[in-house]
Amino acid sequence: MGCFGFLKIMMFLFNGIICLAGAAILGVGIWVKVDSGSVLSLLQNIQGAPGELGQVLNVGYLLIAVGAVLLILGFLGCCGAIKESRCMLLLFFIIILIVFIAEVAGAIVLLVFKPLTENLIKQLGNEVVKSLKNDYGKNKDVTGLWNTTMTTLKCCGFNNYTDFTNSYFVNDTKSYPVQCCYKVPCIEITAFNSTIPGCFPALKKLVDDNAVIIIAVALGIAALELAAMIVSMILYCRIGSKVG
């Protein structure tokens, strides 16, 4: 088996795994959104499972999006290699390239334009707080997403508990979300004394504490993307020379 055959098999196996993983994630995401009742019942019947496991119901749309992208990428790479389809391989290369450029551009913006990034995040935070005040407790999806975030990061609101002051939820229930206090009932004075951080400061601290791991994972993903682009372009060119 020559180099070309070896690359075809490796491309098929690698993308076959991605395709299967994408299909599995997509299937779970659809199941979570369509039949949330049975999923919740299944999770509750798992002995020793943490209560937060039920919050997976709130990430259904994310699972669907990630699964669909992985499924498409895996299909293009897998079939492109086996069928020796230059069109599929080129499309695979373009999608990976777009993702790679977006990641590099995002990293450059974060590093070079840090003050601008912080300003944009602050403006985004203002809109997030408005949504929190208006929709938390009223909109099921928004409430579920915030409950998942606050439970996972052990935080309260975007900045702190004051994001809920005069909100729909507080006005309706006369209390703050339970995640904002160490004890119930969670009223304003209890939330004030709880010292639970906001979700943005908590997320920032989490990123800072795990910066080395995040950088290593990012470099690993970038290396895989570069390898996938190189292999797909080699196959594209070799198939073109065979056709010619």
PDB file of C-alpha atoms in Angstrom, residues 15-226:
ATOM      1  CA  ASN A  15     -13.604  11.206   9.580  1.00  0.00           C
ATOM      2  CA  GLY A  16     -15.657   8.057  10.080  1.00  0.00           C
ATOM      3  CA  ILE A  17     -15.176   8.458  13.836  1.00  0.00           C
ATOM      4  CA  ILE A  18     -16.096  12.158  13.583  1.00  0.00           C
ATOM      5  CA  CYS A  19     -19.196  11.291  11.546  1.00  0.00           C
ATOM      6  CA  LEU A  20     -20.366   8.671  14.062  1.00  0.00           C
ATOM      7  CA  ALA A  21     -19.696  11.019  16.986  1.00  0.00           C
ATOM      8  CA  GLY A  22     -21.626  13.784  15.228  1.00  0.00           C
ATOM      9  CA  ALA A  23     -24.562  11.467  14.542  1.00  0.00           C
ATOM     10  CA  ALA A  24     -24.613  10.352  18.183  1.00  0.00           C
ATOM     11  CA  ILE A  25     -24.481  13.934  19.508  1.00  0.00           C
ATOM     12  CA  LEU A  26     -27.170  15.038  17.031  1.00  0.00           C
ATOM     13  CA  GLY A  27     -29.375  12.114  18.035  1.00  0.00           C
ATOM     14  CA  VAL A  28     -29.000  12.890  21.740  1.00  0.00           C
ATOM     15  CA  GLY A  29     -29.751  16.570  21.106  1.00  0.00           C
ATOM     16  CA  ILE A  30     -32.931  15.779  19.174  1.00  0.00           C
ATOM     17  CA  TRP A  31     -34.010  13.239  21.795  1.00  0.00           C
ATOM     18  CA  VAL A  32     -33.423  15.761  24.586  1.00  0.00           C
ATOM     19  CA  LYS A  33     -35.590  18.407  22.873  1.00  0.00           C
ATOM     20  CA  VAL A  34     -38.348  16.077  21.612  1.00  0.00           C
ATOM     21  CA  ASP A  35     -38.715  13.740  24.598  1.00  0.00           C
ATOM     22  CA  SER A  36     -37.373  15.682  27.569  1.00  0.00           C
ATOM     23  CA  GLY A  37     -39.720  13.914  29.998  1.00  0.00           C
ATOM     24  CA  SER A  38     -38.258  10.441  29.433  1.00  0.00           C
ATOM     25  CA  VAL A  39     -34.696  11.816  29.437  1.00  0.00           C
ATOM     26  CA  LEU A  40     -35.269  13.478  32.814  1.00  0.00           C
ATOM     27  CA  SER A  41     -36.811  10.274  34.171  1.00  0.00           C
ATOM     28  CA  LEU A  42     -33.808   8.278  32.940  1.00  0.00           C
ATOM     29  CA  LEU A  43     -31.327  10.676  34.557  1.00  0.00           C
ATOM     30  CA  GLN A  44     -33.220  10.656  37.842  1.00  0.00           C
ATOM     31  CA  ASN A  45     -33.089   6.854  37.966  1.00  0.00           C
ATOM     32  CA  ILE A  46     -29.285   6.775  37.763  1.00  0.00           C
ATOM     33  CA  GLN A  47     -28.056   5.947  41.267  1.00  0.00           C
ATOM     34  CA  GLY A  48     -25.476   8.348  42.670  1.00  0.00           C
ATOM     35  CA  ALA A  49     -25.934  10.802  39.788  1.00  0.00           C
ATOM     36  CA  PRO A  50     -25.608  14.489  40.776  1.00  0.00           C
ATOM     37  CA  GLY A  51     -28.772  16.563  40.662  1.00  0.00           C
ATOM     38  CA  GLU A  52     -27.155  18.951  38.185  1.00  0.00           C
ATOM     39  CA  LEU A  53     -27.161  16.147  35.593  1.00  0.00           C
ATOM     40  CA  GLY A  54     -30.762  17.016  34.797  1.00  0.00           C
ATOM     41  CA  GLN A  55     -29.582  20.387  33.499  1.00  0.00           C
ATOM     42  CA  VAL A  56     -28.380  18.595  30.322  1.00  0.00           C
ATOM     43  CA  LEU A  57     -31.935  19.142  29.060  1.00  0.00           C
ATOM     44  CA  ASN A  58     -31.094  22.815  28.597  1.00  0.00           C
ATOM     45  CA  VAL A  59     -28.232  22.232  26.129  1.00  0.00           C
ATOM     46  CA  GLY A  60     -30.298  20.396  23.514  1.00  0.00           C
ATOM     47  CA  TYR A  61     -29.940  23.069  20.829  1.00  0.00           C
ATOM     48  CA  LEU A  62     -26.162  23.225  21.353  1.00  0.00           C
ATOM     49  CA  LEU A  63     -25.901  19.443  20.991  1.00  0.00           C
ATOM     50  CA  ILE A  64     -27.937  19.585  17.768  1.00  0.00           C
ATOM     51  CA  ALA A  65     -25.728  22.327  16.288  1.00  0.00           C
ATOM     52  CA  VAL A  66     -22.424  20.646  17.233  1.00  0.00           C
ATOM     53  CA  GLY A  67     -23.650  17.226  16.107  1.00  0.00           C
ATOM     54  CA  ALA A  68     -24.840  18.548  12.733  1.00  0.00           C
ATOM     55  CA  VAL A  69     -21.505  20.275  12.003  1.00  0.00           C
ATOM     56  CA  LEU A  70     -19.483  17.189  12.975  1.00  0.00           C
ATOM     57  CA  LEU A  71     -21.771  14.934  10.944  1.00  0.00           C
ATOM     58  CA  ILE A  72     -21.398  17.073   7.808  1.00  0.00           C
ATOM     59  CA  LEU A  73     -17.623  17.379   8.201  1.00  0.00           C
ATOM     60  CA  GLY A  74     -17.188  13.653   8.843  1.00  0.00           C
ATOM     61  CA  PHE A  75     -19.393  12.751   5.868  1.00  0.00           C
ATOM     62  CA  LEU A  76     -17.508  15.044   3.483  1.00  0.00           C
ATOM     63  CA  GLY A  77     -14.080  13.837   4.597  1.00  0.00           C
ATOM     64  CA  CYS A  78     -15.052  10.173   4.727  1.00  0.00           C
ATOM     65  CA  CYS A  79     -16.885   9.963   1.391  1.00  0.00           C
ATOM     66  CA  GLY A  80     -14.492  12.374  -0.280  1.00  0.00           C
ATOM     67  CA  ALA A  81     -11.557  10.087   0.501  1.00  0.00           C
ATOM     68  CA  ILE A  82     -13.198   6.749  -0.385  1.00  0.00           C
ATOM     69  CA  LYS A  83     -15.091   7.976  -3.456  1.00  0.00           C
ATOM     70  CA  GLU A  84     -12.095  10.104  -4.479  1.00  0.00           C
ATOM     71  CA  SER A  85     -14.441  13.060  -4.896  1.00  0.00           C
ATOM     72  CA  ARG A  86     -12.468  16.264  -5.395  1.00  0.00           C
ATOM     73  CA  CYS A  87     -15.617  18.329  -4.801  1.00  0.00           C
ATOM     74  CA  MET A  88     -16.213  16.791  -1.351  1.00  0.00           C
ATOM     75  CA  LEU A  89     -12.544  17.064  -0.376  1.00  0.00           C
ATOM     76  CA  LEU A  90     -12.428  20.697  -1.459  1.00  0.00           C
ATOM     77  CA  LEU A  91     -15.601  21.493   0.485  1.00  0.00           C
ATOM     78  CA  PHE A  92     -14.147  19.706   3.524  1.00  0.00           C
ATOM     79  CA  PHE A  93     -10.943  21.747   3.191  1.00  0.00           C
ATOM     80  CA  ILE A  94     -12.869  25.042   2.856  1.00  0.00           C
ATOM     81  CA  ILE A  95     -15.025  24.399   5.953  1.00  0.00           C
ATOM     82  CA  ILE A  96     -11.990  23.469   8.081  1.00  0.00           C
ATOM     83  CA  LEU A  97     -10.126  26.505   6.717  1.00  0.00           C
ATOM     84  CA  ILE A  98     -12.997  28.857   7.609  1.00  0.00           C
ATOM     85  CA  VAL A  99     -13.141  27.437  11.142  1.00  0.00           C
ATOM     86  CA  PHE A 100      -9.355  27.713  11.477  1.00  0.00           C
ATOM     87  CA  ILE A 101      -9.291  31.334  10.249  1.00  0.00           C
ATOM     88  CA  ALA A 102     -12.138  32.228  12.612  1.00  0.00           C
ATOM     89  CA  GLU A 103     -10.237  30.706  15.548  1.00  0.00           C
ATOM     90  CA  VAL A 104      -7.005  32.533  14.660  1.00  0.00           C
ATOM     91  CA  ALA A 105      -8.866  35.822  14.132  1.00  0.00           C
ATOM     92  CA  GLY A 106     -10.624  35.404  17.481  1.00  0.00           C
ATOM     93  CA  ALA A 107      -7.340  34.726  19.267  1.00  0.00           C
ATOM     94  CA  ILE A 108      -5.709  37.797  17.646  1.00  0.00           C
ATOM     95  CA  VAL A 109      -8.635  40.030  18.621  1.00  0.00           C
ATOM     96  CA  LEU A 110      -8.508  38.763  22.217  1.00  0.00           C
ATOM     97  CA  LEU A 111      -4.755  39.312  22.503  1.00  0.00           C
ATOM     98  CA  VAL A 112      -4.152  42.474  20.474  1.00  0.00           C
ATOM     99  CA  PHE A 113      -7.412  44.323  21.064  1.00  0.00           C
ATOM    100  CA  LYS A 114      -7.941  43.344  24.703  1.00  0.00           C
ATOM    101  CA  PRO A 115      -9.345  46.774  25.793  1.00  0.00           C
ATOM    102  CA  LEU A 116     -11.767  46.729  22.835  1.00  0.00           C
ATOM    103  CA  THR A 117     -12.760  43.165  23.686  1.00  0.00           C
ATOM    104  CA  GLU A 118     -13.431  44.109  27.303  1.00  0.00           C
ATOM    105  CA  ASN A 119     -15.562  47.031  26.135  1.00  0.00           C
ATOM    106  CA  LEU A 120     -17.566  44.777  23.796  1.00  0.00           C
ATOM    107  CA  ILE A 121     -18.079  42.256  26.598  1.00  0.00           C
ATOM    108  CA  LYS A 122     -19.264  45.060  28.877  1.00  0.00           C
ATOM    109  CA  GLN A 123     -21.787  46.212  26.248  1.00  0.00           C
ATOM    110  CA  LEU A 124     -22.903  42.614  25.726  1.00  0.00           C
ATOM    111  CA  GLY A 125     -23.209  42.266  29.482  1.00  0.00           C
ATOM    112  CA  ASN A 126     -25.659  45.174  29.610  1.00  0.00           C
ATOM    113  CA  GLU A 127     -27.879  43.429  27.065  1.00  0.00           C
ATOM    114  CA  VAL A 128     -27.558  40.128  28.943  1.00  0.00           C
ATOM    115  CA  VAL A 129     -28.640  41.812  32.184  1.00  0.00           C
ATOM    116  CA  LYS A 130     -31.669  43.343  30.405  1.00  0.00           C
ATOM    117  CA  SER A 131     -32.645  39.907  29.127  1.00  0.00           C
ATOM    118  CA  LEU A 132     -32.112  38.458  32.584  1.00  0.00           C
ATOM    119  CA  LYS A 133     -34.396  41.026  34.209  1.00  0.00           C
ATOM    120  CA  ASN A 134     -37.136  40.636  31.598  1.00  0.00           C
ATOM    121  CA  ASP A 135     -37.070  36.926  30.723  1.00  0.00           C
ATOM    122  CA  TYR A 136     -35.736  34.943  33.701  1.00  0.00           C
ATOM    123  CA  GLY A 137     -38.679  33.128  35.245  1.00  0.00           C
ATOM    124  CA  LYS A 138     -40.871  33.973  32.232  1.00  0.00           C
ATOM    125  CA  ASN A 139     -39.090  32.347  29.274  1.00  0.00           C
ATOM    126  CA  LYS A 140     -38.489  28.619  29.814  1.00  0.00           C
ATOM    127  CA  ASP A 141     -35.372  28.399  27.626  1.00  0.00           C
ATOM    128  CA  VAL A 142     -33.725  31.505  29.119  1.00  0.00           C
ATOM    129  CA  THR A 143     -34.516  30.343  32.648  1.00  0.00           C
ATOM    130  CA  GLY A 144     -33.162  26.852  31.987  1.00  0.00           C
ATOM    131  CA  LEU A 145     -29.965  28.181  30.421  1.00  0.00           C
ATOM    132  CA  TRP A 146     -29.301  30.526  33.352  1.00  0.00           C
ATOM    133  CA  ASN A 147     -30.078  27.820  35.911  1.00  0.00           C
ATOM    134  CA  THR A 148     -27.586  25.515  34.209  1.00  0.00           C
ATOM    135  CA  THR A 149     -24.925  28.230  34.088  1.00  0.00           C
ATOM    136  CA  MET A 150     -25.407  29.382  37.685  1.00  0.00           C
ATOM    137  CA  THR A 151     -25.499  25.820  39.042  1.00  0.00           C
ATOM    138  CA  THR A 152     -22.424  24.717  37.091  1.00  0.00           C
ATOM    139  CA  LEU A 153     -20.270  27.783  37.826  1.00  0.00           C
ATOM    140  CA  LYS A 154     -21.745  28.323  41.327  1.00  0.00           C
ATOM    141  CA  CYS A 155     -22.528  31.931  40.481  1.00  0.00           C
ATOM    142  CA  CYS A 156     -25.415  34.388  40.497  1.00  0.00           C
ATOM    143  CA  GLY A 157     -26.443  36.706  37.641  1.00  0.00           C
ATOM    144  CA  PHE A 158     -24.055  38.123  35.056  1.00  0.00           C
ATOM    145  CA  ASN A 159     -22.254  40.592  37.345  1.00  0.00           C
ATOM    146  CA  ASN A 160     -23.746  39.644  40.754  1.00  0.00           C
ATOM    147  CA  TYR A 161     -27.083  39.219  42.531  1.00  0.00           C
ATOM    148  CA  THR A 162     -28.093  42.845  41.817  1.00  0.00           C
ATOM    149  CA  ASP A 163     -28.806  41.830  38.200  1.00  0.00           C
ATOM    150  CA  PHE A 164     -32.029  40.288  39.535  1.00  0.00           C
ATOM    151  CA  THR A 165     -33.097  43.378  41.499  1.00  0.00           C
ATOM    152  CA  ASN A 166     -36.440  44.680  40.160  1.00  0.00           C
ATOM    153  CA  SER A 167     -36.523  41.781  37.699  1.00  0.00           C
ATOM    154  CA  TYR A 168     -39.643  39.901  36.634  1.00  0.00           C
ATOM    155  CA  PHE A 169     -38.581  36.892  38.726  1.00  0.00           C
ATOM    156  CA  VAL A 170     -38.008  38.863  41.950  1.00  0.00           C
ATOM    157  CA  ASN A 171     -41.182  40.904  41.522  1.00  0.00           C
ATOM    158  CA  ASP A 172     -43.186  37.745  40.890  1.00  0.00           C
ATOM    159  CA  THR A 173     -41.724  35.444  43.573  1.00  0.00           C
ATOM    160  CA  LYS A 174     -40.451  38.041  46.107  1.00  0.00           C
ATOM    161  CA  SER A 175     -37.188  36.112  46.250  1.00  0.00           C
ATOM    162  CA  TYR A 176     -33.908  35.636  44.379  1.00  0.00           C
ATOM    163  CA  PRO A 177     -32.840  32.426  42.580  1.00  0.00           C
ATOM    164  CA  VAL A 178     -31.626  29.780  45.043  1.00  0.00           C
ATOM    165  CA  GLN A 179     -28.192  29.832  43.394  1.00  0.00           C
ATOM    166  CA  CYS A 180     -27.692  33.361  44.780  1.00  0.00           C
ATOM    167  CA  CYS A 181     -27.782  32.277  48.435  1.00  0.00           C
ATOM    168  CA  TYR A 182     -26.261  29.668  50.711  1.00  0.00           C
ATOM    169  CA  LYS A 183     -29.606  29.237  52.490  1.00  0.00           C
ATOM    170  CA  VAL A 184     -33.302  29.757  51.769  1.00  0.00           C
ATOM    171  CA  PRO A 185     -35.423  31.787  51.625  1.00  0.00           C
ATOM    172  CA  CYS A 186     -33.178  33.715  49.258  1.00  0.00           C
ATOM    173  CA  ILE A 187     -34.184  37.320  49.878  1.00  0.00           C
ATOM    174  CA  GLU A 188     -32.129  40.443  49.092  1.00  0.00           C
ATOM    175  CA  ILE A 189     -30.311  40.682  52.440  1.00  0.00           C
ATOM    176  CA  THR A 190     -29.419  36.966  52.265  1.00  0.00           C
ATOM    177  CA  ALA A 191     -28.092  37.355  48.708  1.00  0.00           C
ATOM    178  CA  PHE A 192     -26.124  40.462  49.783  1.00  0.00           C
ATOM    179  CA  ASN A 193     -24.393  38.506  52.564  1.00  0.00           C
ATOM    180  CA  SER A 194     -23.741  35.371  50.495  1.00  0.00           C
ATOM    181  CA  THR A 195     -20.682  36.723  48.581  1.00  0.00           C
ATOM    182  CA  ILE A 196     -21.523  34.445  45.628  1.00  0.00           C
ATOM    183  CA  PRO A 197     -19.802  35.909  42.537  1.00  0.00           C
ATOM    184  CA  GLY A 198     -21.439  36.802  39.240  1.00  0.00           C
ATOM    185  CA  CYS A 199     -21.181  34.331  36.367  1.00  0.00           C
ATOM    186  CA  PHE A 200     -18.911  36.531  34.239  1.00  0.00           C
ATOM    187  CA  PRO A 201     -16.303  37.003  37.024  1.00  0.00           C
ATOM    188  CA  ALA A 202     -16.610  33.282  37.853  1.00  0.00           C
ATOM    189  CA  LEU A 203     -16.081  32.305  34.196  1.00  0.00           C
ATOM    190  CA  LYS A 204     -13.122  34.705  33.912  1.00  0.00           C
ATOM    191  CA  LYS A 205     -11.523  33.183  37.014  1.00  0.00           C
ATOM    192  CA  LEU A 206     -12.114  29.666  35.680  1.00  0.00           C
ATOM    193  CA  VAL A 207     -10.406  30.571  32.385  1.00  0.00           C
ATOM    194  CA  ASP A 208      -7.484  32.247  34.180  1.00  0.00           C
ATOM    195  CA  ASP A 209      -7.001  29.261  36.511  1.00  0.00           C
ATOM    196  CA  ASN A 210      -6.998  26.798  33.600  1.00  0.00           C
ATOM    197  CA  ALA A 211      -5.184  28.952  31.020  1.00  0.00           C
ATOM    198  CA  VAL A 212      -2.402  26.391  30.420  1.00  0.00           C
ATOM    199  CA  ILE A 213      -4.865  23.543  29.795  1.00  0.00           C
ATOM    200  CA  ILE A 214      -7.028  25.713  27.513  1.00  0.00           C
ATOM    201  CA  ILE A 215      -3.993  26.809  25.460  1.00  0.00           C
ATOM    202  CA  ALA A 216      -2.768  23.194  25.160  1.00  0.00           C
ATOM    203  CA  VAL A 217      -6.204  21.987  24.006  1.00  0.00           C
ATOM    204  CA  ALA A 218      -6.478  24.897  21.542  1.00  0.00           C
ATOM    205  CA  LEU A 219      -3.049  24.100  20.066  1.00  0.00           C
ATOM    206  CA  GLY A 220      -3.991  20.412  19.802  1.00  0.00           C
ATOM    207  CA  ILE A 221      -7.211  21.244  17.952  1.00  0.00           C
ATOM    208  CA  ALA A 222      -5.339  23.640  15.658  1.00  0.00           C
ATOM    209  CA  ALA A 223      -2.763  20.922  14.882  1.00  0.00           C
ATOM    210  CA  LEU A 224      -5.547  18.447  14.012  1.00  0.00           C
ATOM    211  CA  GLU A 225      -7.208  21.026  11.759  1.00  0.00           C
ATOM    212  CA  LEU A 226      -3.924  21.747   9.968  1.00  0.00           C
TER     213      LEU A 226
END
